[in-house]
Coordinates of C-alpha atoms in Angstrom, one line a residue:
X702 CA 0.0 0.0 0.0
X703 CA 1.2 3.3 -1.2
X704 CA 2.0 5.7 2.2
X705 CA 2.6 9.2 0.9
X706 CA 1.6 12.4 3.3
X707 CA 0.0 15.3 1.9
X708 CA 2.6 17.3 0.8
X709 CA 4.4 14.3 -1.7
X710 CA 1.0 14.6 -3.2
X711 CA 0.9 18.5 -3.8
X712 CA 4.8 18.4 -4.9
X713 CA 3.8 15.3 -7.2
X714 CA 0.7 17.3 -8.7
X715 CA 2.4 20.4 -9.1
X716 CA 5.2 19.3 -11.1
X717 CA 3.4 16.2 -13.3
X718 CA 0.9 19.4 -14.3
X719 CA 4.0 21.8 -15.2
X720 CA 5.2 18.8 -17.2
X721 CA 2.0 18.1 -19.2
X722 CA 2.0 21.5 -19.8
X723 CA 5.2 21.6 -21.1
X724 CA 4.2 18.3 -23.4
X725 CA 1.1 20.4 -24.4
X726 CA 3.1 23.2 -26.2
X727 CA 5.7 21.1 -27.3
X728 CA 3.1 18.6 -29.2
X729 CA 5.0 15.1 -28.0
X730 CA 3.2 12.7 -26.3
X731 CA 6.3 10.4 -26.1
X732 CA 7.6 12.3 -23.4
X733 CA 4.7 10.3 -21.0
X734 CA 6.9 7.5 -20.4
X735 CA 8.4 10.3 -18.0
X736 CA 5.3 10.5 -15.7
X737 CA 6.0 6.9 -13.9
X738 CA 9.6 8.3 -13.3
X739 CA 7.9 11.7 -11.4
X740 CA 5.0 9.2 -9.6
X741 CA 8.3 7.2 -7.9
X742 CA 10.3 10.0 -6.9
X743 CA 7.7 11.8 -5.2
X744 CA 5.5 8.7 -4.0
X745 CA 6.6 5.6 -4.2
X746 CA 10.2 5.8 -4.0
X747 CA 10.8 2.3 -5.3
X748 CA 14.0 3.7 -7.1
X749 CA 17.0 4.7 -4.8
X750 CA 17.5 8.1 -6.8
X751 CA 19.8 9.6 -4.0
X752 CA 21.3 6.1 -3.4
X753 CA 24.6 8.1 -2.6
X754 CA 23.9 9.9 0.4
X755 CA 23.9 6.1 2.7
X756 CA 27.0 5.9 1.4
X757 CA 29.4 5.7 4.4
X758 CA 32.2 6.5 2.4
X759 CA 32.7 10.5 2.8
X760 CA 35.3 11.2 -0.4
X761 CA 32.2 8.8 -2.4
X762 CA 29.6 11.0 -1.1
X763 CA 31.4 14.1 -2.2
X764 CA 32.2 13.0 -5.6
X765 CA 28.4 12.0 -6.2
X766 CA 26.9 14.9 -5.0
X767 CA 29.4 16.8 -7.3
X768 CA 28.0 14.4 -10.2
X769 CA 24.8 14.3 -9.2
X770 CA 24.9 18.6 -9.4
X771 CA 26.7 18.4 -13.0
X772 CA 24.0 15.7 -13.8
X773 CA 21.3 18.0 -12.6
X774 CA 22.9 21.2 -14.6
X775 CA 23.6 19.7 -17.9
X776 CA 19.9 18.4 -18.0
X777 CA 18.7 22.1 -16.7
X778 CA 20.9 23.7 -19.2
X779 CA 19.9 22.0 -22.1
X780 CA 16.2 22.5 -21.9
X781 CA 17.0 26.1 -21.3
X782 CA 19.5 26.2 -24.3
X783 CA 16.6 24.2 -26.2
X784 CA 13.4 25.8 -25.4
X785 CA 14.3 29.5 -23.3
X786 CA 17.5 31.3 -24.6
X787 CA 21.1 30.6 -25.8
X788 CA 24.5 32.6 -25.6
X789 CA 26.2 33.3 -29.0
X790 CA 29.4 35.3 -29.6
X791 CA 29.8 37.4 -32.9
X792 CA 32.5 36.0 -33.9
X793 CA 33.0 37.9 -37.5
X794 CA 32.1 41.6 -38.3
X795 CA 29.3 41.0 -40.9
X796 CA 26.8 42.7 -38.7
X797 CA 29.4 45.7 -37.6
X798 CA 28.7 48.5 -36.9
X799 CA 25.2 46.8 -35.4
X800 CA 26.5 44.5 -33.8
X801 CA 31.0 43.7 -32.9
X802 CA 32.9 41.1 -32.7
X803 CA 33.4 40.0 -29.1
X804 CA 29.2 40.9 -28.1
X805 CA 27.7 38.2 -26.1
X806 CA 24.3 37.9 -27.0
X807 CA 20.9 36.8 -25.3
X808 CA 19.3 34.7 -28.1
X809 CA 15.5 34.6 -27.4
X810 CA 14.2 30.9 -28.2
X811 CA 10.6 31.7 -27.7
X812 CA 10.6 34.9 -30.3
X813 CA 10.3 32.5 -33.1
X814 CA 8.9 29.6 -30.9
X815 CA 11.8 26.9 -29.8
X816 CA 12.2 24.1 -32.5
X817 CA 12.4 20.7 -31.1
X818 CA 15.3 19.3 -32.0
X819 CA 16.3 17.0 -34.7
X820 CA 19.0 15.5 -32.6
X821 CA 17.5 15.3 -29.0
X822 CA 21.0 13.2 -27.9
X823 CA 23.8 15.9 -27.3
X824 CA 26.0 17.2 -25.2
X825 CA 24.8 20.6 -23.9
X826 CA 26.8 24.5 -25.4
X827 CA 28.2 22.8 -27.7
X828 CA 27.4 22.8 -31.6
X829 CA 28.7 19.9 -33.2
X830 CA 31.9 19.4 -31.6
X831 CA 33.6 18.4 -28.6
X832 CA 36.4 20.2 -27.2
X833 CA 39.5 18.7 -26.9
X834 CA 38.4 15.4 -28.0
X835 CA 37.2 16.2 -31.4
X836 CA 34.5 14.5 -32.0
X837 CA 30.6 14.8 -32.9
X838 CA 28.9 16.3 -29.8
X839 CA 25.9 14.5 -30.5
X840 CA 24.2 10.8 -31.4
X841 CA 22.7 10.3 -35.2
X842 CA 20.1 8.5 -34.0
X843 CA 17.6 9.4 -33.3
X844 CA 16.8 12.3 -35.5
X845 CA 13.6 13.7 -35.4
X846 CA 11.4 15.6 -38.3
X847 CA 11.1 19.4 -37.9
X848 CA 8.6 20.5 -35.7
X849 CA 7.8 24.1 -34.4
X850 CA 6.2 25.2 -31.1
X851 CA 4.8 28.2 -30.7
X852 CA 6.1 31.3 -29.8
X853 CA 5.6 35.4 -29.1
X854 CA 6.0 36.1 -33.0
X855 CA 7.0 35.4 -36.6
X856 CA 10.8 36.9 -38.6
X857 CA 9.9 40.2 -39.7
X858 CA 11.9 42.6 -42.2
X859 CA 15.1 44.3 -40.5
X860 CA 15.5 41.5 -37.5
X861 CA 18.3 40.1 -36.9
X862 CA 18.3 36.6 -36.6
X863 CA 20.2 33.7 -35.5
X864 CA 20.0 30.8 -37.9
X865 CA 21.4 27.3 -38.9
X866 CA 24.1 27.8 -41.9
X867 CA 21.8 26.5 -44.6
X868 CA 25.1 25.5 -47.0
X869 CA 26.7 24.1 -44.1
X870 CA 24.7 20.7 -44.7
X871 CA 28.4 19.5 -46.0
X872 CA 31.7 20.5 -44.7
X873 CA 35.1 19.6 -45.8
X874 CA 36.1 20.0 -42.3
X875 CA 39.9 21.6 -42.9
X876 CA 37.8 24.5 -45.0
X877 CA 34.8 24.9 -42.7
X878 CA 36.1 28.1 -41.1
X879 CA 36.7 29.9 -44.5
X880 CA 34.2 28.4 -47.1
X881 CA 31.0 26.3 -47.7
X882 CA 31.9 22.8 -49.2
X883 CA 29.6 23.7 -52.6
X884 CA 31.4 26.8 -53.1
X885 CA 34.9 24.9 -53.0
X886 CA 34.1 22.2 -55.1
X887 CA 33.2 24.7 -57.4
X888 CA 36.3 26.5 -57.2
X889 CA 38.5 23.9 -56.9
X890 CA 36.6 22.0 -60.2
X891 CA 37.1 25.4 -62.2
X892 CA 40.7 24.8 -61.5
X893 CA 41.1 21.9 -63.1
X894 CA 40.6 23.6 -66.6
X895 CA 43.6 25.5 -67.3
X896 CA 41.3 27.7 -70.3
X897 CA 38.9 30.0 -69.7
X898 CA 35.0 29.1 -70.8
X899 CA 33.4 32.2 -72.2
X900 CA 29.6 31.5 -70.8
X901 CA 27.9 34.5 -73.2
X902 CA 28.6 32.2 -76.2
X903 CA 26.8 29.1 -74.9
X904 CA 23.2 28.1 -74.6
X905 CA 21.8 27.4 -70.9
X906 CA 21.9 23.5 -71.5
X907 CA 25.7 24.2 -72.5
X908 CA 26.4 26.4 -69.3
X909 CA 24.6 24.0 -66.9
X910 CA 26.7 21.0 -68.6
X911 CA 29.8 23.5 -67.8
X912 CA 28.7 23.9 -64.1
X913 CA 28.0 20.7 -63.5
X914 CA 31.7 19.7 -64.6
X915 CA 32.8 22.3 -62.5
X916 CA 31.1 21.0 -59.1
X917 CA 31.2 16.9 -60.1
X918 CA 35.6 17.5 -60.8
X919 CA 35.4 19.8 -57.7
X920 CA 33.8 17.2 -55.0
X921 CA 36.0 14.6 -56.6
X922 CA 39.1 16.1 -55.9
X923 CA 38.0 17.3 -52.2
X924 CA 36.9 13.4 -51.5
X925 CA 40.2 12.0 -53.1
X926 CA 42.3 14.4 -50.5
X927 CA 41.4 14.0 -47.3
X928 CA 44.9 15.1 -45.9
X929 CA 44.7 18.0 -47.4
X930 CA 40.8 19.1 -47.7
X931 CA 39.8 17.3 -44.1
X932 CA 37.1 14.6 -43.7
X933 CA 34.0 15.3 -45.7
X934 CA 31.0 15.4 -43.0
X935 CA 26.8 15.8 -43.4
X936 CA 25.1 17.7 -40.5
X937 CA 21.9 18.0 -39.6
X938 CA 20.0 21.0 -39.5
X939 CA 20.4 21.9 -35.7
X940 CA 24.2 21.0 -35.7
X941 CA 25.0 23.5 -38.7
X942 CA 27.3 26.2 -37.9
X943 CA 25.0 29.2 -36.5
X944 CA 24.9 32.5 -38.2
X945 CA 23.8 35.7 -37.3
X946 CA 22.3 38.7 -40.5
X947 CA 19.5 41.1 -40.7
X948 CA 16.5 39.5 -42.3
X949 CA 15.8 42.0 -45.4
X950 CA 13.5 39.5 -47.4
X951 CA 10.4 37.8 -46.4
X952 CA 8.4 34.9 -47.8
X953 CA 6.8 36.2 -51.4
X954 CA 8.9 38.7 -51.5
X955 CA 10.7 39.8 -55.0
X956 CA 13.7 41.1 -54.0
X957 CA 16.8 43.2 -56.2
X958 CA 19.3 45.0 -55.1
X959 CA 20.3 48.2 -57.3
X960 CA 23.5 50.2 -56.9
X961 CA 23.8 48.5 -53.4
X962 CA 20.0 49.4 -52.3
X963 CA 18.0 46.7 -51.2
X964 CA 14.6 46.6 -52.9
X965 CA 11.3 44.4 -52.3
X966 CA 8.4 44.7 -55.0
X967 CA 10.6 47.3 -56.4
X968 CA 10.4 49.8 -53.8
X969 CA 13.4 50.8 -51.6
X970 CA 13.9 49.3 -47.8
X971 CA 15.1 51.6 -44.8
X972 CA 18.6 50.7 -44.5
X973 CA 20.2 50.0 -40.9
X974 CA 21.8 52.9 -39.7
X975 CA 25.6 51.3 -39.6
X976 CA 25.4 50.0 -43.4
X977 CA 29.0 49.6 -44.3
X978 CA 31.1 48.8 -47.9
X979 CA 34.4 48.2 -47.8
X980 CA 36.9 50.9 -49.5
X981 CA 40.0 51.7 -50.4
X982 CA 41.6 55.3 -49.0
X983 CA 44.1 56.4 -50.0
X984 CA 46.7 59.4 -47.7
X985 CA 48.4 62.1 -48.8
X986 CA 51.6 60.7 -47.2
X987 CA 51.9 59.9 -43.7
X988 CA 50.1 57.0 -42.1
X989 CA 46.8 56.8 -40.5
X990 CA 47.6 57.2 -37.0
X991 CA 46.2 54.2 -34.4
X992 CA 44.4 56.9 -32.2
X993 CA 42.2 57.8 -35.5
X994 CA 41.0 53.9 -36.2
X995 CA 40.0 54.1 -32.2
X996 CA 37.8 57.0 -32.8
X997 CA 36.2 55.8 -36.1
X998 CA 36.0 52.1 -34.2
X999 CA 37.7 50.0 -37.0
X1000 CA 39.8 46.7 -35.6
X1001 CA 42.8 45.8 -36.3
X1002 CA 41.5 42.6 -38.2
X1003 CA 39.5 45.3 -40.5
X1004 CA 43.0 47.4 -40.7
X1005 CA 44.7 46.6 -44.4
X1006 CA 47.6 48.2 -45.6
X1007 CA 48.8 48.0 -48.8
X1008 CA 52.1 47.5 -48.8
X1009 CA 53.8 45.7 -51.4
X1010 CA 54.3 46.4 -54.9
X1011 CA 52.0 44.1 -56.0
X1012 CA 49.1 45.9 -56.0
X1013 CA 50.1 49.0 -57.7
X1014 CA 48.3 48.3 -61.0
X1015 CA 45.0 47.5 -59.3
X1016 CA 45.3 50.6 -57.2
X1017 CA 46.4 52.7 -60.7
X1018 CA 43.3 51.3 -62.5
X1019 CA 41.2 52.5 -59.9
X1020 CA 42.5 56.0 -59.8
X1021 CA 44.6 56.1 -56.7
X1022 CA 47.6 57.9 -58.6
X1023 CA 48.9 60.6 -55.4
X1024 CA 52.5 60.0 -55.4
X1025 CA 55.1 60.9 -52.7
X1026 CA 58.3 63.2 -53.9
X1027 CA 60.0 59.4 -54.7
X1028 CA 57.2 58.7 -57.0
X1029 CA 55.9 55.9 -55.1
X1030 CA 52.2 55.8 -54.2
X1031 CA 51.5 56.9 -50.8
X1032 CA 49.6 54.9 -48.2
X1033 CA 46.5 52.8 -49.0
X1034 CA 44.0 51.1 -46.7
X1035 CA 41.6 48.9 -47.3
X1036 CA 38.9 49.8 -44.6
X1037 CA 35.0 49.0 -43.8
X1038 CA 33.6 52.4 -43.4
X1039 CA 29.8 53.5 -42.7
X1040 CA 28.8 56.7 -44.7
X1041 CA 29.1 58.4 -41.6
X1042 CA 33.4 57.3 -41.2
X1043 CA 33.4 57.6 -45.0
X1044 CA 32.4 61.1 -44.8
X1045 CA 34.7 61.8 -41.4
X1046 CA 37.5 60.6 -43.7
X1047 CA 37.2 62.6 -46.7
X1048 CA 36.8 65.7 -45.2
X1049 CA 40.0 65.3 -43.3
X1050 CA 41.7 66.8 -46.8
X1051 CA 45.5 67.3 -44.8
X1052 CA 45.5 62.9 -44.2
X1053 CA 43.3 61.9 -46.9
X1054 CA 43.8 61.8 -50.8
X1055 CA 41.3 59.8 -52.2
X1056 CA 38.5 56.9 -51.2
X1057 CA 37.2 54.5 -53.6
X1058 CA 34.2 51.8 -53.1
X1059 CA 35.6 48.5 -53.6
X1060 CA 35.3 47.0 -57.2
X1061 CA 33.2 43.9 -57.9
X1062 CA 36.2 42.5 -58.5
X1063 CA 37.0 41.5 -55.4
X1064 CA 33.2 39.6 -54.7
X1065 CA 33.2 36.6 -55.9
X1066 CA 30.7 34.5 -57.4
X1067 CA 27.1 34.5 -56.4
X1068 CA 23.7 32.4 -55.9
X1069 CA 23.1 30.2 -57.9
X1070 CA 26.8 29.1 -58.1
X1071 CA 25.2 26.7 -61.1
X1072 CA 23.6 29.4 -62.8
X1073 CA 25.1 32.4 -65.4
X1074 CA 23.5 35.4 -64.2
X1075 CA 26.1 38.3 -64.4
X1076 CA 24.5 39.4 -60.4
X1077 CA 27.2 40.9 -57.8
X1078 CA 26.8 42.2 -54.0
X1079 CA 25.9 45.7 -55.3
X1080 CA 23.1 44.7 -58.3
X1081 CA 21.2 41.7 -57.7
X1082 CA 18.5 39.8 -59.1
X1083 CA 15.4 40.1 -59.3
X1084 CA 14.8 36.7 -57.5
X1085 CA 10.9 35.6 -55.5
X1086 CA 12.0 34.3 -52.2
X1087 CA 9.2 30.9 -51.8
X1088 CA 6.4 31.1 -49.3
X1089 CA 4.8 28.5 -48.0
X1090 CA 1.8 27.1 -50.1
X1091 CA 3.2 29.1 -53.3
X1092 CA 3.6 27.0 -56.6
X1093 CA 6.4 28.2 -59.3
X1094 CA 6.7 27.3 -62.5
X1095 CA 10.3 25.7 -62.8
X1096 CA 11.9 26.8 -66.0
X1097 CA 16.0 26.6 -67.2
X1098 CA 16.4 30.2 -65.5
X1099 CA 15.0 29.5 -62.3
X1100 CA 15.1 25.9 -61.5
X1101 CA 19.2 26.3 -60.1
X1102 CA 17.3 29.1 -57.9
X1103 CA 15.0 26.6 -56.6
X1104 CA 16.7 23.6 -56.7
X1105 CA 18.3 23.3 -53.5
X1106 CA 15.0 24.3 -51.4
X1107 CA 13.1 21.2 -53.8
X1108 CA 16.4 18.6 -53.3
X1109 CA 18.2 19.5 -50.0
X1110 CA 15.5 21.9 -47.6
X1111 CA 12.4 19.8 -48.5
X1112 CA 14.0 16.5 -49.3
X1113 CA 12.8 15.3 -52.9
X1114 CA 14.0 13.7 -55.8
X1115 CA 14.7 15.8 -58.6
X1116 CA 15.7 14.1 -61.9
X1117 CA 16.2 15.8 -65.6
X1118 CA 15.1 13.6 -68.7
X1119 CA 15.0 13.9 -71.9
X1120 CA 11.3 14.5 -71.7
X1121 CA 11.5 17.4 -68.9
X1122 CA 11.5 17.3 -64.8
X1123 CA 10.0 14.5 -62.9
X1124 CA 10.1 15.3 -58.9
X1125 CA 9.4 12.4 -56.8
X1126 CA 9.3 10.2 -59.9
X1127 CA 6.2 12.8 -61.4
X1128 CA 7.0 14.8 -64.5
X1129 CA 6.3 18.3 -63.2
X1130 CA 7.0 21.8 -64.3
X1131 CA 5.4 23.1 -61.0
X1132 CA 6.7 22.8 -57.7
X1133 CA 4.6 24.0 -54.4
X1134 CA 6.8 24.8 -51.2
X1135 CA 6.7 22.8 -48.0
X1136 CA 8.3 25.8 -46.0
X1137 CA 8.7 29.4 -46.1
X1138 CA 12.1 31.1 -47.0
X1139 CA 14.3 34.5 -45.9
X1140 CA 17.1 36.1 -47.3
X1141 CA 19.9 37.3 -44.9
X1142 CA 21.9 40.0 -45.2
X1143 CA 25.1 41.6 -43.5
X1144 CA 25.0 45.3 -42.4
X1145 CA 28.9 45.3 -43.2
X1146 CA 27.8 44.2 -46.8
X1147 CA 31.3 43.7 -48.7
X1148 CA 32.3 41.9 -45.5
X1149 CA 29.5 39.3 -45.2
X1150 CA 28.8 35.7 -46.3
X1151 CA 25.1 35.8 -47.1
X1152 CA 22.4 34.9 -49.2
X1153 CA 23.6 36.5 -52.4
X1154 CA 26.3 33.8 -52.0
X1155 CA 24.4 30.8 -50.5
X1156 CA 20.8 31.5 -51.0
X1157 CA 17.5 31.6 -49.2
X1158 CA 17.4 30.3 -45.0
X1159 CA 14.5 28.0 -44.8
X1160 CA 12.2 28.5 -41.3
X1161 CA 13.5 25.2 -39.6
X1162 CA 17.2 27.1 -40.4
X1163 CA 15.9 29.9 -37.6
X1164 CA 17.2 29.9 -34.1
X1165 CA 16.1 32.5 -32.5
X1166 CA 16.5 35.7 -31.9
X1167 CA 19.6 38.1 -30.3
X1168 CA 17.7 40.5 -27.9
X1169 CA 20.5 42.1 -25.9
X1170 CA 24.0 42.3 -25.5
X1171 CA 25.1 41.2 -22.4
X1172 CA 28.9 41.4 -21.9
X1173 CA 31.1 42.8 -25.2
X1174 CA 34.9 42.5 -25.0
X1175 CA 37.2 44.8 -27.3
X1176 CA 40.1 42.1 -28.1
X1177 CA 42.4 44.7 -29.9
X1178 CA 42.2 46.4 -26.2
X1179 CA 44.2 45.3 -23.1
X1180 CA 42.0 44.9 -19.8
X1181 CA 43.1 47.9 -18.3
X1182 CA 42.8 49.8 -21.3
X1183 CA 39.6 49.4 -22.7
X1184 CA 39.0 45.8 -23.3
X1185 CA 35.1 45.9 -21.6
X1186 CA 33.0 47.9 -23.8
X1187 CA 31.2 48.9 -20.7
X1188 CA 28.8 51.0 -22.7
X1189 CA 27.1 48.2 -24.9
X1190 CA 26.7 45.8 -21.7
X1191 CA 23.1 45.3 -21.2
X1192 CA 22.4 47.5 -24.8
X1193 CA 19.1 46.2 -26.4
X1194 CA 19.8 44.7 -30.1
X1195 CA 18.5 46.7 -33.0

């Protein structure tokens, strides 16, 4: 016969009705197998839980309750990091001047409502690796399906968000911290032919056939050369690097970008206050002092100096011609500046020569890597970012667009033939979208890895989302001398 007094019952009741509350708005009725676990702790007590504290052994009991703390804390933390709020460091300056390098941010789970996660077996703050050891911080199996709860709100235009690196799916893990796998098998393919293909004189059959050379050579060569490229790894969605940008396209939007000015449905957006482009200035003579890149807030990581010979065509061909009295070309930087450190610059006419925006030159290709569009950062598109519900047409031009969200987001089969597209083993022009899609953008916009080179973030990408700065740390400072930014600690994320 059970004997329990009152107050086992009321702690019993209590928690097993937080706890089907909590299984209410997460939508899993697995997690009932739990409830026999709560009846016996609080009632029964069939199960020595706290076994450990009859030991008679002292150093025993100490190391237990020291495990059965940890034990406690881990399982604690990780429904907090799951379901409440996460800590996440900026660790590049895409975001700058919004948000720097070294801010600690208070990642809101329940802006966006908490995703359950597709691998519930990990180790808790960590991503996808374990430190020092090396290996994956979490089980395969079991991997759950996307799922949703619900939350204060939806992604709307000029958040920023924390999300899953959609293209990081695949890593080559020696390149992980400098490029996507797709992008590198793409470079490393276009390698391998020592001629130059001029795209404008083939067809888009002909160019695809080109690209998909490019990517097949590529991925070959990264597989054959482990020691050089790493081991080739597939993550799942939650274990994907995480990235922070400003949301600046929603689902059904048509966006383009003109001259370097966002536009949805062809009408301007407000752009963030800190927008940046990378430049290159260009003195009169002497050097930029240190005291100056304080003032105007540029790192030492965003400090580039020109200083070899190398680059003095480049610099010609872009006007930079002031000379010294030796004739050689005086100082040139190559510097992220807002408009407002642009224009702080220029009108210093004693220090300053000349400033020039950063060519396209130096962008790189963009999304679709697989498709011949002539796009850059500054003048992109138009491309229709899917929505949820929304059928396209697929046709040569915009299938490449859409093709990973079909293949890779929403898992189908995709096959060409002779006789046109068959999806799922149906010949199909159409496609209808499972999910709805975003396009992320840096503020610091020749300085960011976004969706003009990887494409659109799908909804079970999103994290969360950052809603205050909590502790920022200058690293080019020493601790007496600056390092705490004490005036962004507890500063409310824009």
């Amino acid at each position: 016969m059970i004997q329990a007094t009152r107050k086992q019952w009321i702690k019993f009741a209590v928690v097993t009705l937080l706890y089907l509350i909590f299984l209410v708005w997460v939508r899993s009725w697995w997690g009932l197998i739990v409830v026999p676990f709560i009846f016996d702790i609080y009632i029964t007590k069939k199960v020595p839980w706290s076994f450990w504290k009859k030991m008679k052994n002292k150093t025993a009991r100490t190391v237990m309750s020291w495990v059965d703390a940890i034990v406690f804390a881990l399982v604690a933390v990780y429904f907090v990091n799951i379901y409440i709020f996460q800590n996440y460091q900026i660790p590049t300056s895409s975001l700058e001047k919004s948000l720097l390098v070294g801010d600690f941010l208070y990642v809101s789970k329940m802006s966006y409502g908490p995703r359950v996660p597709n691998t519930p077996l990990s180790m808790p703050l960590t991503q996808h690796t374990l430190p020092i050891l090396g290996t994956k911080s979490y089980l395969e199996w079991p991997q759950w399906d996307y799922k949703r709860v619900a939350g204060f709100g939806k992604v709307k235009r000029n958040d920023i968000v924390v999300f899953n690196f959609p293209a990081g799916d695949t890593v080559a893990v020696n390149f992980q911290q400098t490029t996507d796998f797709y992008s590198l098998a793409y470079s490393e393919g276009q390698q391998m032919y020592s001629n130059p293909i001029n795209m404008d004189t083939l067809t888009r059959a002909q160019q695809k056939t080109v690209y998909d050379l490019y990517y097949a050579g590529g991925r070959r060569q990264i597989l054959r050369n482990k020691k050089y490229y790493g081991e080739v790894l597939y993550r799942p969605v939650d274990r994907r690097e995480n990235y922070v940008k400003r949301c600046v396209g929603l689902p059904g939007d048509t966006l383009q970008i003109v001259d370097g000015q966002v536009m949805i449905d062809g009408k301007a957006i407000e752009n963030p206050e800190n927008l940046q482009y990378n430049y290159f200035v260009q003195t009169t003579g002497p050097y930029i002092p240190e005291e100056m890149f304080r003032e105007l807030g540029i790192s030492k990581d965003d400090q580039m100096l020109l200083q070899d010979g190398g680059w003095e065509g480049e610099l010609l061909a872009m006007g930079l011609n002031n000379r010294d009295a030796n004739r050689r070309l005086t100082p040139v930087y190559h510097l992220p500046l807002t408009e407002k450190m642009r224009t702080a610059l220029s009108g210093n006419k004693k220090l300053i020569s000349q400033i020039v925006m950063e060519p396209e030159t130096y962008a790189g290709k963009m999304y679709p890597l697989n498709l011949y569009t002539k796009w850059n950062r500054n003048n992109y598109g138009p491309i229709w970012i899917p929505e949820k519900g929304a059928t396209v047409t697929l046709t040569e031009d915009n299938l490449p667009i859409y093709e990973r969200c079909i293949v890779a987001y929403e898992k189908n089969r995709l096959e060409r033939r002779e006789d046109g597209l068959y999806i799922n083993g149906k010949k199909t022009n159409q496609y209808t979208f499972k999910m709805d899609y975003y396009w992320m953008m840096g503020d610091n916009r020749h300085n960011s890895a976004d969706s003009r080179y990887w494409g659109f973030v799908p909804e079970d990408h999103i994290v969360g989302k950052p809603i205050m700065v909590w502790l920022s740390l200058d690293k080019d400072r020493g601790w007496f001398d600056g390092r705490i930014r004490w005036n962004r600690i507890f500063k409310w994320v824009d």
